[in-house]
């Protein structure tokens, strides 16, 4: 879902979280390149780069590649992996590359954001990448932006349990001000509901908060089609089921069971099981 959200709202994502870089990119030239797969023969790993965009600098014909890497778990040596991606991409494309990492795990622990190689007589390498660590972001800083990427990602920012209702309310206020087509609206609803789904008591509390808003704003929220909300909940449920099923496949793969048996037990296709295996190999 991160990949779909960022590719759909690529310009809005960069604008919300990397405004300095946004200022020099010509987004009208943006196109997404096919997935890159790299093999580390020494470690026996296969890695897949999900998001790689090609853009031009504003006012120039010069091309820039933007590599965005979503990371859902803490990894101390993550900065090394980003450098390996960078070096492989540069080896293939020989163009400037802007590396960006998005950390979505629920841990405030930071990872190194640079890789340095030095000798007493020489500084050989100083590699840096941009990062967005969502849980360390203050969600209140983004609620006045009519930005769909920021609205969806409120669900992964640093709010407390007591703030869950307020975060959902502000999300609805944001989307009620946007003019999005149904498909895009369903995407951000589905993303938000996957990561922040209120229980019945919280929904009741939120409805009370909506009624306290100025009438014009409350009416806009209440006029949001219920189908969007229902679709978002439906997508969230499906995503949860899919994650559980993939975890079962992970466990069976680790036990060395055949792909055919895993497909039969899990109800997934052989192709899907192979894809999960490839991803698992890349994480080992």
mmCIF file of C-alpha atoms in Angstrom:
data_model
loop_
_atom_site.group_PDB
_atom_site.id
_atom_site.type_symbol
_atom_site.label_atom_id
_atom_site.label_comp_id
_atom_site.label_asym_id
_atom_site.label_seq_id
_atom_site.Cartn_x
_atom_site.Cartn_y
_atom_site.Cartn_z
ATOM 1 C CA UNK A 1 0.000 0.000 0.000
ATOM 2 C CA UNK A 2 2.948 2.354 0.591
ATOM 3 C CA UNK A 3 4.097 1.813 -2.973
ATOM 4 C CA UNK A 4 0.635 2.510 -4.403
ATOM 5 C CA UNK A 5 0.134 5.583 -2.205
ATOM 6 C CA UNK A 6 3.500 7.132 -3.080
ATOM 7 C CA UNK A 7 3.250 6.441 -6.795
ATOM 8 C CA UNK A 8 -0.303 7.848 -6.944
ATOM 9 C CA UNK A 9 0.556 10.955 -4.916
ATOM 10 C CA UNK A 10 4.255 11.207 -5.769
ATOM 11 C CA UNK A 11 4.370 14.976 -6.160
ATOM 12 C CA UNK A 12 2.236 15.552 -3.063
ATOM 13 C CA UNK A 13 4.424 13.194 -1.010
ATOM 14 C CA UNK A 14 7.637 15.048 -1.886
ATOM 15 C CA UNK A 15 5.945 18.408 -1.325
ATOM 16 C CA UNK A 16 4.708 17.470 2.150
ATOM 17 C CA UNK A 17 7.860 15.882 3.548
ATOM 18 C CA UNK A 18 10.785 17.127 1.439
ATOM 19 C CA UNK A 19 9.943 20.719 0.460
ATOM 20 C CA UNK A 20 13.527 21.710 -0.364
ATOM 21 C CA UNK A 21 13.901 18.878 -2.872
ATOM 22 C CA UNK A 22 10.394 19.588 -4.184
ATOM 23 C CA UNK A 23 11.482 23.067 -5.257
ATOM 24 C CA UNK A 24 13.942 21.856 -7.901
ATOM 25 C CA UNK A 25 11.992 18.913 -9.427
ATOM 26 C CA UNK A 26 9.924 19.121 -12.611
ATOM 27 C CA UNK A 27 7.136 16.692 -11.744
ATOM 28 C CA UNK A 28 5.513 16.910 -15.159
ATOM 29 C CA UNK A 29 8.391 14.745 -16.419
ATOM 30 C CA UNK A 30 8.043 12.040 -13.745
ATOM 31 C CA UNK A 31 7.823 8.408 -14.767
ATOM 32 C CA UNK A 32 8.279 5.246 -12.732
ATOM 33 C CA UNK A 33 10.825 2.693 -13.841
ATOM 34 C CA UNK A 34 10.403 -1.068 -13.629
ATOM 35 C CA UNK A 35 11.344 -2.836 -10.398
ATOM 36 C CA UNK A 36 15.060 -3.399 -9.977
ATOM 37 C CA UNK A 37 16.208 -6.740 -8.518
ATOM 38 C CA UNK A 38 19.747 -7.112 -7.201
ATOM 39 C CA UNK A 39 21.518 -10.276 -6.083
ATOM 40 C CA UNK A 40 24.218 -10.350 -3.428
ATOM 41 C CA UNK A 41 26.165 -13.495 -4.331
ATOM 42 C CA UNK A 42 28.201 -13.474 -1.108
ATOM 43 C CA UNK A 43 25.157 -13.283 1.206
ATOM 44 C CA UNK A 44 22.851 -15.156 -1.129
ATOM 45 C CA UNK A 45 20.278 -12.366 -0.967
ATOM 46 C CA UNK A 46 17.913 -11.008 -3.586
ATOM 47 C CA UNK A 47 16.683 -7.449 -3.057
ATOM 48 C CA UNK A 48 13.915 -5.660 -4.892
ATOM 49 C CA UNK A 49 13.681 -1.878 -5.277
ATOM 50 C CA UNK A 50 10.003 -1.007 -5.387
ATOM 51 C CA UNK A 51 9.954 2.730 -6.142
ATOM 52 C CA UNK A 52 12.327 4.316 -8.640
ATOM 53 C CA UNK A 53 11.224 7.498 -10.399
ATOM 54 C CA UNK A 54 12.916 9.411 -13.193
ATOM 55 C CA UNK A 55 12.401 13.190 -13.279
ATOM 56 C CA UNK A 56 14.032 16.287 -14.750
ATOM 57 C CA UNK A 57 15.396 19.220 -12.834
ATOM 58 C CA UNK A 58 13.320 22.375 -13.269
ATOM 59 C CA UNK A 59 14.423 24.380 -16.274
ATOM 60 C CA UNK A 60 16.973 21.756 -17.315
ATOM 61 C CA UNK A 61 17.161 18.611 -19.403
ATOM 62 C CA UNK A 62 19.269 16.995 -16.684
ATOM 63 C CA UNK A 63 17.731 13.760 -15.357
ATOM 64 C CA UNK A 64 17.466 12.806 -11.680
ATOM 65 C CA UNK A 65 16.504 9.391 -10.295
ATOM 66 C CA UNK A 66 14.563 9.277 -7.022
ATOM 67 C CA UNK A 67 14.793 6.003 -5.114
ATOM 68 C CA UNK A 68 12.213 5.636 -2.323
ATOM 69 C CA UNK A 69 12.605 2.673 0.017
ATOM 70 C CA UNK A 70 9.790 1.916 2.506
ATOM 71 C CA UNK A 71 11.120 0.024 5.540
ATOM 72 C CA UNK A 72 8.650 -1.679 7.911
ATOM 73 C CA UNK A 73 11.096 -3.032 10.524
ATOM 74 C CA UNK A 74 14.133 -1.762 12.454
ATOM 75 C CA UNK A 75 17.495 -2.730 10.945
ATOM 76 C CA UNK A 76 20.679 -1.324 12.451
ATOM 77 C CA UNK A 77 22.680 -1.739 9.240
ATOM 78 C CA UNK A 78 19.975 -0.224 7.026
ATOM 79 C CA UNK A 79 22.292 2.602 5.923
ATOM 80 C CA UNK A 80 24.615 -0.013 4.392
ATOM 81 C CA UNK A 81 21.744 -1.464 2.380
ATOM 82 C CA UNK A 82 20.809 2.012 1.103
ATOM 83 C CA UNK A 83 24.392 2.534 -0.046
ATOM 84 C CA UNK A 84 24.422 -0.824 -1.847
ATOM 85 C CA UNK A 85 21.181 0.117 -3.624
ATOM 86 C CA UNK A 86 22.670 3.473 -4.540
ATOM 87 C CA UNK A 87 25.882 1.991 -5.932
ATOM 88 C CA UNK A 88 24.037 -0.656 -7.961
ATOM 89 C CA UNK A 89 21.610 1.907 -9.376
ATOM 90 C CA UNK A 90 24.415 4.302 -10.245
ATOM 91 C CA UNK A 91 26.383 1.502 -11.878
ATOM 92 C CA UNK A 92 23.412 0.755 -14.132
ATOM 93 C CA UNK A 93 22.028 4.237 -14.864
ATOM 94 C CA UNK A 94 25.005 6.607 -14.338
ATOM 95 C CA UNK A 95 22.671 9.449 -13.324
ATOM 96 C CA UNK A 96 22.302 11.513 -10.119
ATOM 97 C CA UNK A 97 20.232 9.608 -7.545
ATOM 98 C CA UNK A 98 18.266 11.019 -4.608
ATOM 99 C CA UNK A 99 17.812 8.218 -2.011
ATOM 100 C CA UNK A 100 14.862 8.454 0.412
ATOM 101 C CA UNK A 101 13.882 6.014 3.161
ATOM 102 C CA UNK A 102 10.442 5.823 4.801
ATOM 103 C CA UNK A 103 10.423 4.118 8.202
ATOM 104 C CA UNK A 104 6.931 2.891 9.108
ATOM 105 C CA UNK A 105 7.762 0.631 12.077
ATOM 106 C CA UNK A 106 6.363 1.481 15.506
ATOM 107 C CA UNK A 107 9.713 2.118 17.142
ATOM 108 C CA UNK A 108 11.257 5.533 17.698
ATOM 109 C CA UNK A 109 14.769 4.117 17.548
ATOM 110 C CA UNK A 110 16.785 5.813 14.811
ATOM 111 C CA UNK A 111 19.152 4.143 12.368
ATOM 112 C CA UNK A 112 22.320 5.772 10.980
ATOM 113 C CA UNK A 113 21.573 8.064 8.060
ATOM 114 C CA UNK A 114 25.056 8.081 6.621
ATOM 115 C CA UNK A 115 27.808 5.612 5.800
ATOM 116 C CA UNK A 116 31.376 6.841 6.175
ATOM 117 C CA UNK A 117 34.634 5.195 5.178
ATOM 118 C CA UNK A 118 37.794 6.980 6.363
ATOM 119 C CA UNK A 119 41.499 6.415 6.670
ATOM 120 C CA UNK A 120 43.905 8.560 8.670
ATOM 121 C CA UNK A 121 45.118 10.114 5.426
ATOM 122 C CA UNK A 122 41.945 10.050 3.334
ATOM 123 C CA UNK A 123 38.165 10.337 3.542
ATOM 124 C CA UNK A 124 37.074 7.744 0.984
ATOM 125 C CA UNK A 125 33.283 7.868 1.256
ATOM 126 C CA UNK A 126 30.501 9.841 2.921
ATOM 127 C CA UNK A 127 27.116 8.544 1.755
ATOM 128 C CA UNK A 128 23.887 10.137 3.021
ATOM 129 C CA UNK A 129 20.199 9.598 2.357
ATOM 130 C CA UNK A 130 17.005 11.439 3.251
ATOM 131 C CA UNK A 131 14.658 9.774 5.699
ATOM 132 C CA UNK A 132 11.083 10.061 6.894
ATOM 133 C CA UNK A 133 10.592 8.325 10.242
ATOM 134 C CA UNK A 134 6.816 8.553 10.533
ATOM 135 C CA UNK A 135 6.355 7.748 14.205
ATOM 136 C CA UNK A 136 8.729 10.599 15.077
ATOM 137 C CA UNK A 137 6.610 13.082 13.121
ATOM 138 C CA UNK A 138 4.109 15.331 14.900
ATOM 139 C CA UNK A 139 0.812 14.701 13.101
ATOM 140 C CA UNK A 140 -0.518 18.130 14.115
ATOM 141 C CA UNK A 141 2.031 19.817 11.842
ATOM 142 C CA UNK A 142 0.339 18.372 8.751
ATOM 143 C CA UNK A 143 -3.398 18.805 9.390
ATOM 144 C CA UNK A 144 -3.621 22.221 7.744
ATOM 145 C CA UNK A 145 -2.182 20.935 4.469
ATOM 146 C CA UNK A 146 -4.680 19.851 1.811
ATOM 147 C CA UNK A 147 -2.318 17.071 0.893
ATOM 148 C CA UNK A 148 -3.655 13.526 0.316
ATOM 149 C CA UNK A 149 -0.302 11.832 0.976
ATOM 150 C CA UNK A 150 0.056 13.619 4.321
ATOM 151 C CA UNK A 151 -3.581 12.839 5.197
ATOM 152 C CA UNK A 152 -3.127 9.103 4.632
ATOM 153 C CA UNK A 153 0.201 9.009 6.490
ATOM 154 C CA UNK A 154 -1.283 10.638 9.603
ATOM 155 C CA UNK A 155 -2.259 7.060 10.475
ATOM 156 C CA UNK A 156 1.413 6.104 10.984
ATOM 157 C CA UNK A 157 2.664 9.224 12.775
ATOM 158 C CA UNK A 158 3.397 9.714 16.463
ATOM 159 C CA UNK A 159 0.026 10.000 18.186
ATOM 160 C CA UNK A 160 -0.980 8.615 21.580
ATOM 161 C CA UNK A 161 -3.868 6.223 22.253
ATOM 162 C CA UNK A 162 -5.848 9.177 23.599
ATOM 163 C CA UNK A 163 -5.338 11.068 20.327
ATOM 164 C CA UNK A 164 -6.649 8.365 17.983
ATOM 165 C CA UNK A 165 -10.103 9.927 17.681
ATOM 166 C CA UNK A 166 -8.659 13.378 17.044
ATOM 167 C CA UNK A 167 -6.326 12.028 14.358
ATOM 168 C CA UNK A 168 -9.258 10.385 12.542
ATOM 169 C CA UNK A 169 -11.296 13.561 12.835
ATOM 170 C CA UNK A 170 -8.499 15.680 11.378
ATOM 171 C CA UNK A 171 -8.068 13.154 8.575
ATOM 172 C CA UNK A 172 -11.756 13.551 7.661
ATOM 173 C CA UNK A 173 -11.465 17.335 7.831
ATOM 174 C CA UNK A 174 -8.513 17.199 5.450
ATOM 175 C CA UNK A 175 -10.136 14.935 2.852
ATOM 176 C CA UNK A 176 -13.395 16.898 3.004
ATOM 177 C CA UNK A 177 -11.454 19.912 1.650
ATOM 178 C CA UNK A 178 -9.914 17.970 -1.238
ATOM 179 C CA UNK A 179 -11.326 17.376 -4.679
ATOM 180 C CA UNK A 180 -10.249 13.834 -5.488
ATOM 181 C CA UNK A 181 -11.729 11.304 -7.851
ATOM 182 C CA UNK A 182 -13.380 8.225 -6.279
ATOM 183 C CA UNK A 183 -10.413 5.906 -6.939
ATOM 184 C CA UNK A 184 -7.933 8.226 -5.209
ATOM 185 C CA UNK A 185 -10.341 8.837 -2.341
ATOM 186 C CA UNK A 186 -10.736 5.099 -1.834
ATOM 187 C CA UNK A 187 -6.959 4.675 -1.814
ATOM 188 C CA UNK A 188 -6.308 7.151 0.991
ATOM 189 C CA UNK A 189 -9.317 5.888 2.988
ATOM 190 C CA UNK A 190 -8.122 2.323 2.586
ATOM 191 C CA UNK A 191 -4.576 3.229 3.622
ATOM 192 C CA UNK A 192 -5.718 5.186 6.665
ATOM 193 C CA UNK A 193 -8.163 2.514 7.852
ATOM 194 C CA UNK A 194 -5.483 -0.174 7.511
ATOM 195 C CA UNK A 195 -3.321 1.494 10.153
ATOM 196 C CA UNK A 196 -5.812 3.426 12.269
ATOM 197 C CA UNK A 197 -9.241 1.862 12.647
ATOM 198 C CA UNK A 198 -11.425 3.200 15.453
ATOM 199 C CA UNK A 199 -13.554 0.889 17.568
ATOM 200 C CA UNK A 200 -17.290 1.486 17.997
ATOM 201 C CA UNK A 201 -16.834 3.594 21.145
ATOM 202 C CA UNK A 202 -14.220 5.760 19.448
ATOM 203 C CA UNK A 203 -16.412 6.181 16.354
ATOM 204 C CA UNK A 204 -19.246 7.379 18.588
ATOM 205 C CA UNK A 205 -16.896 9.866 20.255
ATOM 206 C CA UNK A 206 -15.702 11.088 16.868
ATOM 207 C CA UNK A 207 -19.265 11.683 15.678
ATOM 208 C CA UNK A 208 -19.814 13.871 18.731
ATOM 209 C CA UNK A 209 -16.695 15.837 17.858
ATOM 210 C CA UNK A 210 -17.934 16.317 14.281
ATOM 211 C CA UNK A 211 -21.175 17.798 15.606
ATOM 212 C CA UNK A 212 -19.158 20.443 17.487
ATOM 213 C CA UNK A 213 -17.516 21.739 14.313
ATOM 214 C CA UNK A 214 -18.821 24.805 12.430
ATOM 215 C CA UNK A 215 -21.929 23.737 10.512
ATOM 216 C CA UNK A 216 -20.418 24.215 7.051
ATOM 217 C CA UNK A 217 -17.423 22.026 7.891
ATOM 218 C CA UNK A 218 -19.507 19.393 9.681
ATOM 219 C CA UNK A 219 -21.826 19.190 6.676
ATOM 220 C CA UNK A 220 -18.872 18.618 4.338
ATOM 221 C CA UNK A 221 -17.685 15.713 6.469
ATOM 222 C CA UNK A 222 -21.154 14.219 6.777
ATOM 223 C CA UNK A 223 -21.583 14.493 3.016
ATOM 224 C CA UNK A 224 -18.538 12.321 2.369
ATOM 225 C CA UNK A 225 -19.925 9.216 0.632
ATOM 226 C CA UNK A 226 -20.325 6.313 3.033
ATOM 227 C CA UNK A 227 -19.097 4.044 0.258
ATOM 228 C CA UNK A 228 -15.617 5.547 0.640
ATOM 229 C CA UNK A 229 -15.567 4.774 4.338
ATOM 230 C CA UNK A 230 -16.975 1.280 3.825
ATOM 231 C CA UNK A 231 -14.443 0.645 1.064
ATOM 232 C CA UNK A 232 -11.615 1.801 3.279
ATOM 233 C CA UNK A 233 -12.669 -0.530 6.050
ATOM 234 C CA UNK A 234 -13.044 -3.381 3.562
ATOM 235 C CA UNK A 235 -9.538 -2.779 2.174
ATOM 236 C CA UNK A 236 -8.133 -2.611 5.693
ATOM 237 C CA UNK A 237 -9.690 -5.951 6.613
ATOM 238 C CA UNK A 238 -8.435 -7.594 3.431
ATOM 239 C CA UNK A 239 -4.938 -6.260 4.064
ATOM 240 C CA UNK A 240 -4.973 -7.688 7.594
ATOM 241 C CA UNK A 241 -6.050 -11.121 6.354
ATOM 242 C CA UNK A 242 -3.406 -11.050 3.626
ATOM 243 C CA UNK A 243 -0.658 -10.181 6.115
ATOM 244 C CA UNK A 244 -1.681 -13.058 8.389
ATOM 245 C CA UNK A 245 -1.695 -15.465 5.437
ATOM 246 C CA UNK A 246 1.752 -14.301 4.320
ATOM 247 C CA UNK A 247 3.097 -14.810 7.853
ATOM 248 C CA UNK A 248 1.893 -18.422 7.752
ATOM 249 C CA UNK A 249 3.663 -18.858 4.399
ATOM 250 C CA UNK A 250 6.837 -17.358 5.901
ATOM 251 C CA UNK A 251 6.739 -19.916 8.718
ATOM 252 C CA UNK A 252 6.233 -22.832 6.331
ATOM 253 C CA UNK A 253 9.053 -21.641 4.074
ATOM 254 C CA UNK A 254 11.404 -21.460 7.046
ATOM 255 C CA UNK A 255 10.543 -25.087 7.839
ATOM 256 C CA UNK A 256 11.600 -26.059 4.324
ATOM 257 C CA UNK A 257 8.206 -27.246 3.083
ATOM 258 C CA UNK A 258 7.722 -27.553 -0.678
ATOM 259 C CA UNK A 259 6.224 -24.647 -2.604
ATOM 260 C CA UNK A 260 3.425 -26.885 -3.913
ATOM 261 C CA UNK A 261 2.396 -27.949 -0.402
ATOM 262 C CA UNK A 262 2.533 -24.361 0.882
ATOM 263 C CA UNK A 263 0.345 -23.176 -2.006
ATOM 264 C CA UNK A 264 -2.185 -25.938 -1.327
ATOM 265 C CA UNK A 265 -2.387 -25.241 2.414
ATOM 266 C CA UNK A 266 -2.416 -21.438 2.159
ATOM 267 C CA UNK A 267 -4.761 -21.167 -0.813
ATOM 268 C CA UNK A 268 -2.283 -18.888 -2.606
ATOM 269 C CA UNK A 269 -0.978 -19.412 -6.111
ATOM 270 C CA UNK A 270 2.493 -20.843 -6.699
ATOM 271 C CA UNK A 271 3.540 -17.487 -8.190
ATOM 272 C CA UNK A 272 2.467 -15.679 -5.023
ATOM 273 C CA UNK A 273 4.338 -18.148 -2.804
ATOM 274 C CA UNK A 274 7.468 -17.731 -4.956
ATOM 275 C CA UNK A 275 7.197 -13.944 -4.638
ATOM 276 C CA UNK A 276 6.909 -14.206 -0.836
ATOM 277 C CA UNK A 277 9.925 -16.540 -0.836
ATOM 278 C CA UNK A 278 11.937 -14.021 -2.872
ATOM 279 C CA UNK A 279 11.037 -11.253 -0.423
ATOM 280 C CA UNK A 280 11.912 -13.488 2.532
ATOM 281 C CA UNK A 281 15.285 -14.339 0.971
ATOM 282 C CA UNK A 282 15.931 -10.620 0.624
ATOM 283 C CA UNK A 283 15.307 -10.029 4.349
ATOM 284 C CA UNK A 284 17.567 -12.789 5.590
#
